[in-house]
Short mmCIF file of C-alpha atoms in Angstrom, two decimals:
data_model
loop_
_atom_site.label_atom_id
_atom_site.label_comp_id
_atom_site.label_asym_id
_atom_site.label_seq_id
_atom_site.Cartn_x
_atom_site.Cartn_y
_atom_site.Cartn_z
CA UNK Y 1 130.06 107.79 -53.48
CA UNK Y 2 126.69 109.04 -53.77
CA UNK Y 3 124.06 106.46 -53.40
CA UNK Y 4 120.76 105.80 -50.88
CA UNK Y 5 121.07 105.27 -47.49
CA UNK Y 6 122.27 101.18 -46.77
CA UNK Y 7 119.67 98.79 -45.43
CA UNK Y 8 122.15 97.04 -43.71
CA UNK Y 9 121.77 98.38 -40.48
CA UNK Y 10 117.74 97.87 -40.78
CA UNK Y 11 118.13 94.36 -41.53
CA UNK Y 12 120.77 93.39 -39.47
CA UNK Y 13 118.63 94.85 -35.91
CA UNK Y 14 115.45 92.89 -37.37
CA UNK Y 15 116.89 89.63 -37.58
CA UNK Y 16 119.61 89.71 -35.26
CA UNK Y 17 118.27 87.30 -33.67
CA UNK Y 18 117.92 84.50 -36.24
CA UNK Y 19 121.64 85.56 -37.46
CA UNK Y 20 122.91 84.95 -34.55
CA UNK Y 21 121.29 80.94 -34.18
CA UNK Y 22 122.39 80.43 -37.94
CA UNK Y 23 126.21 82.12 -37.15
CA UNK Y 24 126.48 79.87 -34.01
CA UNK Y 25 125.70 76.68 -35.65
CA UNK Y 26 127.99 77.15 -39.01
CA UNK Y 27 130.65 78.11 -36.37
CA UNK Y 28 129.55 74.68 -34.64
CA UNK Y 29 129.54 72.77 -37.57
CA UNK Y 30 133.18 74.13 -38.95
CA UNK Y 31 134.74 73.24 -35.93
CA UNK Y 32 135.38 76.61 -34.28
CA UNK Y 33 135.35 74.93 -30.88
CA UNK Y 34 138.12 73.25 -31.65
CA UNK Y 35 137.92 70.00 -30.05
CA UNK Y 36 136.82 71.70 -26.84
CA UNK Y 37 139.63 74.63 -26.14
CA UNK Y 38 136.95 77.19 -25.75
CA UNK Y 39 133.30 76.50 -24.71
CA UNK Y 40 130.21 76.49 -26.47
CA UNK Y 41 129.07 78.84 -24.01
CA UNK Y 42 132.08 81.00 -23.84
CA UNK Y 43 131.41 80.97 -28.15
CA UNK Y 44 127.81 81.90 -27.78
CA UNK Y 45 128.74 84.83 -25.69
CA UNK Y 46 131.30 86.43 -27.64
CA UNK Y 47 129.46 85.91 -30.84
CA UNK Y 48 126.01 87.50 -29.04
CA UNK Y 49 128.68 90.51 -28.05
CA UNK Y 50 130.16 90.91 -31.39
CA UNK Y 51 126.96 90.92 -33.12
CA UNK Y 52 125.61 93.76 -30.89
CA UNK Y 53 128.46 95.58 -31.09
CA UNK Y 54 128.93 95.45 -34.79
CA UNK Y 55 124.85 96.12 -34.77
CA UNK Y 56 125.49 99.40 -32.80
CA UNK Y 57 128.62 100.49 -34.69
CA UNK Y 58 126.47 99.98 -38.38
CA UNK Y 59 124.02 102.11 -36.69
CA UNK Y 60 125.94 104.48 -36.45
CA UNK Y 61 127.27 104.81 -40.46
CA UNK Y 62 128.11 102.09 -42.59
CA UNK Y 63 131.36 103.00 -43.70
CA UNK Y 64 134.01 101.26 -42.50
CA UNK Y 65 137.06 103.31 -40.99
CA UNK Y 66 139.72 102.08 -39.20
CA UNK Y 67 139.70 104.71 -36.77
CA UNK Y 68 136.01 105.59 -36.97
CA UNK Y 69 134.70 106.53 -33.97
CA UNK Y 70 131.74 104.13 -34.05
CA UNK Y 71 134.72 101.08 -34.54
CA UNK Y 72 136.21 101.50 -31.32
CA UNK Y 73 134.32 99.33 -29.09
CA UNK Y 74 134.30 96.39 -31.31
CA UNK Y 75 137.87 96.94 -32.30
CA UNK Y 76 138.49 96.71 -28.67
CA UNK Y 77 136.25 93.78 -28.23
CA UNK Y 78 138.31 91.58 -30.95
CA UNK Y 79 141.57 93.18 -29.60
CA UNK Y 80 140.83 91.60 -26.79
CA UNK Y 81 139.56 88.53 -28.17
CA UNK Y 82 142.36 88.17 -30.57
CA UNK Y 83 144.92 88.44 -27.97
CA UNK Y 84 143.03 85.21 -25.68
CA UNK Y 85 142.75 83.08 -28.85
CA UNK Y 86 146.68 83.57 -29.30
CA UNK Y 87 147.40 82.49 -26.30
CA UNK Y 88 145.50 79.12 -26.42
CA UNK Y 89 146.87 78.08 -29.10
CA UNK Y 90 144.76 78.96 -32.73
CA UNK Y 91 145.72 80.14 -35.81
CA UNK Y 92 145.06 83.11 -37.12
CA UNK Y 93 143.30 82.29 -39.79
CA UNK Y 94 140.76 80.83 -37.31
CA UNK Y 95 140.44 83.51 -35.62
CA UNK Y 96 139.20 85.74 -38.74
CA UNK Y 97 137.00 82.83 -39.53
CA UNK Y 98 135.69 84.03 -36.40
CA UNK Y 99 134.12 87.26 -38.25
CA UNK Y 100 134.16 86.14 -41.59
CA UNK Y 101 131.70 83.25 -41.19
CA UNK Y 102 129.37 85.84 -39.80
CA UNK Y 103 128.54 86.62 -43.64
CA UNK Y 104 126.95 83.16 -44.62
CA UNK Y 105 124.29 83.62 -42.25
CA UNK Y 106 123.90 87.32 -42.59
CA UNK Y 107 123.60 87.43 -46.55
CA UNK Y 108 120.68 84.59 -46.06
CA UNK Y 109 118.58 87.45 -44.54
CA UNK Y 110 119.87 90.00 -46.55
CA UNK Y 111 119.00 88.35 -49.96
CA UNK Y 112 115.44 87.32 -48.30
CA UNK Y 113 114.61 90.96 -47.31
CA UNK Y 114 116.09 92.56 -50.41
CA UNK Y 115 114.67 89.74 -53.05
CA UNK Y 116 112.90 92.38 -55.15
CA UNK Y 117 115.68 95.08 -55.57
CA UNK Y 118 118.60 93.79 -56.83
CA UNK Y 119 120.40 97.25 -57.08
CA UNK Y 120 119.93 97.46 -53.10
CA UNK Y 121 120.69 93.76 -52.43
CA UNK Y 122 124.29 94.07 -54.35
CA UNK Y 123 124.57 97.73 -52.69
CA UNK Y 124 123.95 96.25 -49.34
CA UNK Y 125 125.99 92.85 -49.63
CA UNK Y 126 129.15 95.35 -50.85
CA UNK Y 127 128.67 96.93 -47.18
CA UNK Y 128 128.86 94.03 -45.37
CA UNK Y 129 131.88 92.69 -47.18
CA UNK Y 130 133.72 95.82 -46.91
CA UNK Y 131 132.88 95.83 -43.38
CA UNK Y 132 133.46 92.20 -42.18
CA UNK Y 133 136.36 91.81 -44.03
CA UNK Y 134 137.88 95.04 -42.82
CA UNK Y 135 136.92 93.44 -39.19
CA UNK Y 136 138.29 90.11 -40.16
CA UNK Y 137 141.79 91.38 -41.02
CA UNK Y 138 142.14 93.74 -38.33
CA UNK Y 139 141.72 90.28 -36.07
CA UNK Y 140 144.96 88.89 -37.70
CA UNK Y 141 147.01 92.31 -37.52
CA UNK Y 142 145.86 91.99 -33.83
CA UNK Y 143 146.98 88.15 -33.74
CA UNK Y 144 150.15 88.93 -35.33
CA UNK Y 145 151.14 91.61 -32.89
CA UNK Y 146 150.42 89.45 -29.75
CA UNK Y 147 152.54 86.63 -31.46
CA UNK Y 148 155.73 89.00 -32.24
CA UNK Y 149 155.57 90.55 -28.45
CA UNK Y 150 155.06 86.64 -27.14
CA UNK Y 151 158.43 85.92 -29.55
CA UNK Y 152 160.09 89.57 -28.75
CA UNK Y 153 159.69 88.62 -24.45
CA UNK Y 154 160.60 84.45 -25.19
CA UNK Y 155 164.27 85.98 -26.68
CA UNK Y 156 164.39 88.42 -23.95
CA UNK Y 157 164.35 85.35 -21.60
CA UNK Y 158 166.54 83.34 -24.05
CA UNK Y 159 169.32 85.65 -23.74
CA UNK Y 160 169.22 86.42 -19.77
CA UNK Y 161 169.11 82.55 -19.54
CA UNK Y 162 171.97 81.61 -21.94
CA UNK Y 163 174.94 83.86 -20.49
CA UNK Y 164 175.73 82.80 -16.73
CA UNK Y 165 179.11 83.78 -15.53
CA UNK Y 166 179.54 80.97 -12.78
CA UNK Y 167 182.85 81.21 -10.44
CA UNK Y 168 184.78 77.97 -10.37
CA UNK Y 169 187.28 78.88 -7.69
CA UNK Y 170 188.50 82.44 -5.82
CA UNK Y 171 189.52 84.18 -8.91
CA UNK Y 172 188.42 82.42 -11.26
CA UNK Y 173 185.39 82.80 -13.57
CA UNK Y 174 183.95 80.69 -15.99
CA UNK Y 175 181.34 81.62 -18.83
CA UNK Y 176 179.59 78.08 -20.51
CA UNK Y 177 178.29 79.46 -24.01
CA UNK Y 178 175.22 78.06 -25.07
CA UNK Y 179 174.29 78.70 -29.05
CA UNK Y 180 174.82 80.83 -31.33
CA UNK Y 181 176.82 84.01 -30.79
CA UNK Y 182 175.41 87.03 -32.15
CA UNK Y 183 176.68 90.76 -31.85
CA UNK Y 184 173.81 91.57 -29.15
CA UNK Y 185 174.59 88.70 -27.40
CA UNK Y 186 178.04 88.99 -27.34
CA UNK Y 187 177.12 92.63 -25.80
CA UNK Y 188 175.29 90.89 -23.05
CA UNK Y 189 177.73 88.40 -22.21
CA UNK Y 190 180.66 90.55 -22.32
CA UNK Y 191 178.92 93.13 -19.98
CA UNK Y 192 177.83 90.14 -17.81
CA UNK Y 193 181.40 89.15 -17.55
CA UNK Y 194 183.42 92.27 -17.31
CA UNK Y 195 180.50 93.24 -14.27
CA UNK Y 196 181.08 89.94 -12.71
CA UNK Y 197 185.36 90.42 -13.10
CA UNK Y 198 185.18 93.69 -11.11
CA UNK Y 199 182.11 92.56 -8.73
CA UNK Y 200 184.55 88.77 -7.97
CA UNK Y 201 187.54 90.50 -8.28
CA UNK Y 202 188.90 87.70 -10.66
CA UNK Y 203 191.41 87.95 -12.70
CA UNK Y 204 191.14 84.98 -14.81
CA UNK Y 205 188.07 83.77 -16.98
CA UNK Y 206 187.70 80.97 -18.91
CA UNK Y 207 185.26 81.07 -22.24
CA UNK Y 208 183.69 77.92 -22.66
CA UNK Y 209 182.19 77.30 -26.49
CA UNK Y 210 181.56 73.43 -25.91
CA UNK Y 211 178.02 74.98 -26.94
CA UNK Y 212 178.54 76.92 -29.52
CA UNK Y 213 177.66 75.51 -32.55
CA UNK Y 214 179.46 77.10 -35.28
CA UNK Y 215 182.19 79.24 -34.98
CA UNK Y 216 182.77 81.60 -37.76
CA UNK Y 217 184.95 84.93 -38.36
CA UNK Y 218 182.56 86.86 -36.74
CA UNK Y 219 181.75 84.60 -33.62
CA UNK Y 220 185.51 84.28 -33.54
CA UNK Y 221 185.84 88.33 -33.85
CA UNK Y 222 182.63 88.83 -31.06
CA UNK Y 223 185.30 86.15 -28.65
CA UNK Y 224 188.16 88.33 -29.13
CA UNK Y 225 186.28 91.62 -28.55
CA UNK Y 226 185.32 90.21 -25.29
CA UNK Y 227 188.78 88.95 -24.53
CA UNK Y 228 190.72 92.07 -25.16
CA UNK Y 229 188.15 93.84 -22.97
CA UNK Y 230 188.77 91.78 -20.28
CA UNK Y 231 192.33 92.12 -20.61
CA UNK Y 232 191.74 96.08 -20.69
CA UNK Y 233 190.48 95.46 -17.22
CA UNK Y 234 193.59 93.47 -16.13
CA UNK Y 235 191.90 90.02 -16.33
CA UNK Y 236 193.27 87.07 -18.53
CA UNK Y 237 190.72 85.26 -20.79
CA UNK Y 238 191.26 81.05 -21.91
CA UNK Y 239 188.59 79.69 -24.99
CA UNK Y 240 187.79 76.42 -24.11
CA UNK Y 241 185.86 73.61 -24.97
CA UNK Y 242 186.85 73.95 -28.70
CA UNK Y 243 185.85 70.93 -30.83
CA UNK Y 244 188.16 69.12 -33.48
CA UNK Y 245 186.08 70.42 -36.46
CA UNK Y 246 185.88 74.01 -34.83
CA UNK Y 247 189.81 73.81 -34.81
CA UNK Y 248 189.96 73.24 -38.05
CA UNK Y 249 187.19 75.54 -39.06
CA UNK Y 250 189.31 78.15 -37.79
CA UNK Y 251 192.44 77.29 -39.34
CA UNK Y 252 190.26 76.87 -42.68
CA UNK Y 253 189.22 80.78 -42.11
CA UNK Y 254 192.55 82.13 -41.33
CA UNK Y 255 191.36 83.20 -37.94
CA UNK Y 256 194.20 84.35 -35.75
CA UNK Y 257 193.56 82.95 -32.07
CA UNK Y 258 196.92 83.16 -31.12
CA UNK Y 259 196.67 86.42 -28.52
CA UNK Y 260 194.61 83.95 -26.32
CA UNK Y 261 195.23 80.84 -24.51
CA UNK Y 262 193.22 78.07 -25.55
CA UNK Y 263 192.89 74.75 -24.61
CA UNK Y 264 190.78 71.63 -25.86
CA UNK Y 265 188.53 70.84 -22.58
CA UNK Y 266 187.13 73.09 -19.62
CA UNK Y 267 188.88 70.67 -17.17
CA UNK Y 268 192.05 71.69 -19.15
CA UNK Y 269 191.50 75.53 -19.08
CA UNK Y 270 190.29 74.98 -15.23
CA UNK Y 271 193.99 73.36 -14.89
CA UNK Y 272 195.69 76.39 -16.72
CA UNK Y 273 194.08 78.76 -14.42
CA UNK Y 274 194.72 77.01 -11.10
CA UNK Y 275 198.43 77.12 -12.57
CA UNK Y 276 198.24 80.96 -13.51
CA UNK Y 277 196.85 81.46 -9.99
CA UNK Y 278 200.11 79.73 -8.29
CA UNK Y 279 197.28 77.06 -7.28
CA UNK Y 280 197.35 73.20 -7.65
CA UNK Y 281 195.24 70.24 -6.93
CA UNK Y 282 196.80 67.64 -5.72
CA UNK Y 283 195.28 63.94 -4.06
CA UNK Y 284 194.61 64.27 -0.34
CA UNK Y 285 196.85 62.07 1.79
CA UNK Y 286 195.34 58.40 1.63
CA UNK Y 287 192.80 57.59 4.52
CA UNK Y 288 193.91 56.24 7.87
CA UNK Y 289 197.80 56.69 6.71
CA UNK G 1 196.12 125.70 -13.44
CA UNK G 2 194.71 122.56 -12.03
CA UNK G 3 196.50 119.34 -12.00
CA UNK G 4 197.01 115.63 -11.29
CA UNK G 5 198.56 115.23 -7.92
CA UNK G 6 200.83 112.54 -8.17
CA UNK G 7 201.71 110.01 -4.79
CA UNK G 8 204.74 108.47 -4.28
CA UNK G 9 204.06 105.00 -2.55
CA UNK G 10 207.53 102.69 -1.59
CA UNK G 11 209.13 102.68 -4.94
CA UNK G 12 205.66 103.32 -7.07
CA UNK G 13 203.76 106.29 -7.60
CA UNK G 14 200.51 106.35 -7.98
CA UNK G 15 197.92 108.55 -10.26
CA UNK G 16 194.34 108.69 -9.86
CA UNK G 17 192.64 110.35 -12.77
CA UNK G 18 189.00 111.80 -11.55
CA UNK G 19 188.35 114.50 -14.44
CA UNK G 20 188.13 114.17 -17.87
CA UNK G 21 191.55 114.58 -19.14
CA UNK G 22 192.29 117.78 -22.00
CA UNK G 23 195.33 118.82 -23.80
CA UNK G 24 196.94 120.77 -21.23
CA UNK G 25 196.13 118.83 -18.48
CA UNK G 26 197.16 115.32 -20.09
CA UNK G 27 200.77 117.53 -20.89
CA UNK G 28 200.77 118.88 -17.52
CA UNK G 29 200.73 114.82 -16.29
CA UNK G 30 203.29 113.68 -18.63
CA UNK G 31 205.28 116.32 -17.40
CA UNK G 32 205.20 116.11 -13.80
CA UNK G 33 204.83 112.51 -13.97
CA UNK G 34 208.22 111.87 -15.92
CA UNK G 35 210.03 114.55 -14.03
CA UNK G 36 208.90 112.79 -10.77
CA UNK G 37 210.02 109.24 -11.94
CA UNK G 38 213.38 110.96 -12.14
CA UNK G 39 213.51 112.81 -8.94
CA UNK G 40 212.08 110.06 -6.77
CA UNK G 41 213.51 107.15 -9.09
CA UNK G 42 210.25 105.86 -8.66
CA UNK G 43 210.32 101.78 -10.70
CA UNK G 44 206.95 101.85 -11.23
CA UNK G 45 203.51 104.15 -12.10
CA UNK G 46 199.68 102.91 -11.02
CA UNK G 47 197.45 104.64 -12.78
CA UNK G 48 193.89 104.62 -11.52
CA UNK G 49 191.21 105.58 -14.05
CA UNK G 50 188.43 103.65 -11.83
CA UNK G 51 186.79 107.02 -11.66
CA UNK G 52 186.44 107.96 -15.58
CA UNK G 53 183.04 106.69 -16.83
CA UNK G 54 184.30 107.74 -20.81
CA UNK G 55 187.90 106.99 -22.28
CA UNK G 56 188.07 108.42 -25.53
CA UNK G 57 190.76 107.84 -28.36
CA UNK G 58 192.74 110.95 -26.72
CA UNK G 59 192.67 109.20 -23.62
CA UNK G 60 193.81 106.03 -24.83
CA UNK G 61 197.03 107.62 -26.68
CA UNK G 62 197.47 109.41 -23.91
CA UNK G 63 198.08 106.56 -21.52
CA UNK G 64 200.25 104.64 -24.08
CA UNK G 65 202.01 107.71 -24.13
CA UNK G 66 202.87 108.18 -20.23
CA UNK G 67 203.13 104.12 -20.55
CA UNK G 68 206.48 104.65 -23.40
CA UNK G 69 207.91 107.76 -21.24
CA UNK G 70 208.13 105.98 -18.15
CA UNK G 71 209.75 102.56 -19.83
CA UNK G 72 212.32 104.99 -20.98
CA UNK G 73 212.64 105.88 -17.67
CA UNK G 74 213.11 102.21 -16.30
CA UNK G 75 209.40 102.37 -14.99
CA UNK G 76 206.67 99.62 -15.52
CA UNK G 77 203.80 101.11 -16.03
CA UNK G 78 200.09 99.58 -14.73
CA UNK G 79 196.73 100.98 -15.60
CA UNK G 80 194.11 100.07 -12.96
CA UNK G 81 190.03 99.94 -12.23
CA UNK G 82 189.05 100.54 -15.92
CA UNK G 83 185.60 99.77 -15.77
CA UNK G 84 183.51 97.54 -18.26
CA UNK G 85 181.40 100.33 -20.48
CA UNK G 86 185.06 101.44 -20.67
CA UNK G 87 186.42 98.53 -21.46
CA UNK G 88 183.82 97.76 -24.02
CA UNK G 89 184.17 101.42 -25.66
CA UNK G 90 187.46 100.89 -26.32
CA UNK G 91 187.18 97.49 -27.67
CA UNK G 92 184.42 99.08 -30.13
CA UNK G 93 187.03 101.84 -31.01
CA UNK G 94 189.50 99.59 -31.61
CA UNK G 95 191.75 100.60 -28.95
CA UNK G 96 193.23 97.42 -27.47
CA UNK G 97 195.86 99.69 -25.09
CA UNK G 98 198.62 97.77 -26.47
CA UNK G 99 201.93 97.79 -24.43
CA UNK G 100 200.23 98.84 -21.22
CA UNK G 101 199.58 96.33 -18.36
CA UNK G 102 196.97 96.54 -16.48
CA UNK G 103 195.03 95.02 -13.55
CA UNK G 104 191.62 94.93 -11.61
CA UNK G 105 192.18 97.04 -8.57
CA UNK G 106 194.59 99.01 -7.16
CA UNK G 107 195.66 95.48 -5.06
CA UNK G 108 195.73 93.55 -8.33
CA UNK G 109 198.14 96.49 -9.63
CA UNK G 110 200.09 97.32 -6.56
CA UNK G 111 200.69 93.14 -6.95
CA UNK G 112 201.28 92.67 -10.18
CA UNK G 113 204.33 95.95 -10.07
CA UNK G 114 205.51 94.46 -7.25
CA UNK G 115 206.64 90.79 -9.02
CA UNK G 116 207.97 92.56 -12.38
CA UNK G 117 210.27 95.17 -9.85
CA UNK G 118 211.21 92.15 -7.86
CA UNK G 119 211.98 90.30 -11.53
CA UNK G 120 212.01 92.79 -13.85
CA UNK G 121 212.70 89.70 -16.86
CA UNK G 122 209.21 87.93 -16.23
CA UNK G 123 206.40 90.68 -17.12
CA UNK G 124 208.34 93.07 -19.20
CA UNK G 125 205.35 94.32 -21.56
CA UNK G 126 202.01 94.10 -21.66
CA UNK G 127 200.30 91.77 -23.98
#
């Protein structure tokens, strides 16, 4: 595009100043402090730091790139902005409010300087747009990204937190699910269990799905994988803590359970296994007898 | 040729596989190992695989194989030490090792060969 040199960049460094006093109280007024999660102060600083930056990077050539040279440090700056407004809680579309109400203020002095030459006054409103907006979105990409790595670690958590493999007596392991079985998590837990087997040296394990919530042919496949593994190693695997509807559901599907013990309650399997084990419990001799 | 050396313990022998198995080395086994059941009339074979990080679908016929000889022979047969990644890889495959026993540890195994010899009628296969 072939067309005179913008007057953005002129305009912008003259009244800097009185764009930045008319920026800060719009953002006042349309509740960008958000009842008092960030401070006026902390506000009036990053706006005074944007503005100079995007000042500096106009200066430089009006047209917007992503990967413009002259982008970099304000990219940075609203990388780094983006990412602290995540974590306190806004939304994103806040956040681009952020840049975009920058333009209210900034097409005042534009249209005041450039009242006589409308040609120049559309040519140099285009720029801004193009540029703010540009700036805007890349503040929600930014948001975005911080949100999926903040989801990506919480399931990373979820899933070291949901699979214990707690021992119950010499020999005996137990492993409480909790939610829904998937095929990675069915990895974890059967490489949890089959590490603690060899590391307890136990050769039962009970599978508790008191908290599974649904149990479908593939929950009820992911359960068998893990049991025949464990038998692989030499260790014998009881499902427990199967609810009356689950029983049923599984009937319903036509899923074959019948290579594995299974009983109704934990206490029940726990019971089984003590058994397996040549183990009983049994009530200590009364008190004083 | 290199081979398998093959210990005879009481009544059991025992096998330790530490190299990936091939062809002529898994018939070498089958060979010594069934001709040794014979000459030492050996009731049981404990095979240790606690060393193989990979079991492959060759390696898993091959131990049902050894598994069928020696039940022929009047021999339980007990595979030992597999370790989880195993365990899991076979799972994955498919391979569920049906018809062979088998047991944590060498102690577990040595154990669990001890009760079927002693009564032969309570652990005859594996399950």
């Amino acid at each position: 595009m072939n067309r005179p040199a913008s007057r953005l960049p002129a305009i912008v460094e003259q009244h800097q100043k009185e764009v930045l006093a008319d920026w800060l109280s719009n953002q006042a007024s349309s509740g960008a402090l958000r009842a008092g999660r960030i401070q006026e102060s902390q506000l009036r600083d990053e706006s005074q730091r944007f503005l100079a930056l995007f000042t500096k990077a106009i200066q430089e050539g009006i047209e917007f790139e992503t990967r413009g040279a002259q982008w970099a440090d304000i990219r940075e700056f609203l990388t780094e902005l983006s990412r602290s407004r995540a974590t306190q809680g806004f939304t994103p579309s806040q956040v681009a409010t952020f840049v975009f109400s920058l333009k209210q203020s900034l097409f005042k002095r534009v249209n005041e300087s450039l009242k006589s030459d409308p040609a120049a006054l559309a040519g140099t409103l285009w720029d801004a747009t193009i540029a703010l907006d540009a700036l805007g979105l890349y503040t929600t990409e930014v948001f975005q990204q911080a949100r999926e790595q903040l989801i990506a670690r919480q399931q990373e958590e979820l899933i070291e937190l949901s699979t214990p493999v707690v021992q119950l007596w010499d020999g005996i392991l137990a492993l409480p699910l909790i939610g829904t079985l998937d095929s990675e998590r069915t990895q974890v837990v059967m490489e949890n269990l089959l590490e603690r087997l060899v590391a307890t040296g136990s050769s039962i394990a009970v599978i508790d799905i008191t908290g599974v919530p649904t149990v479908d042919t593939l929950v009820a496949q992911h359960l068998l994988k893990t049991v025949a593994a464990a038998q692989l190693m030499g260790a014998d695997c009881i499902i427990s803590g199967i609810r009356p509807q689950i029983a049923q559901t599984i009937v319903h599907l036509g899923i074959d359970l019948s290579s594995v013990a299974t009983k109704a309650s934990l206490a029940d399997a726990f019971g089984l296994a003590l058994k397996r084990r040549g183990l009983g419990v049994g009530r200590a001799a009364t008190p004083g007898a | 040729m290199e081979r398998i050396p093959i210990l005879k313990l009481e009544s059991f022998l025992l096998v330790s596989i530490q190299v990936d198995m091939h062809d002529q080395l898994a018939l070498a086994l089958q060979d010594d190992l069934t001709q040794k059941i014979v000459a030492t009339r050996a009731r049981a074979v404990l095979i240790d695989i606690s060393a193989l990080e990979m079991v492959d679908s060759f390696m898993g016929r091959m131990l049902g194989n050894i598994a069928s000889m020696s039940r022929i022979l009047d021999a339980q047969t007990v595979v030992v030490g597999m370790r989880p990644a195993v365990a899991i890889t076979l799972v994955e495959l498919g391979l569920s090792l049906p018809g062979i026993r088998t047991a944590l540890n060498v102690d577990a195994g040595l154990a669990l060969l001890r009760a079927a010899v002693e009564r032969p009628d309570v652990l005859v296969d594996g399950d």
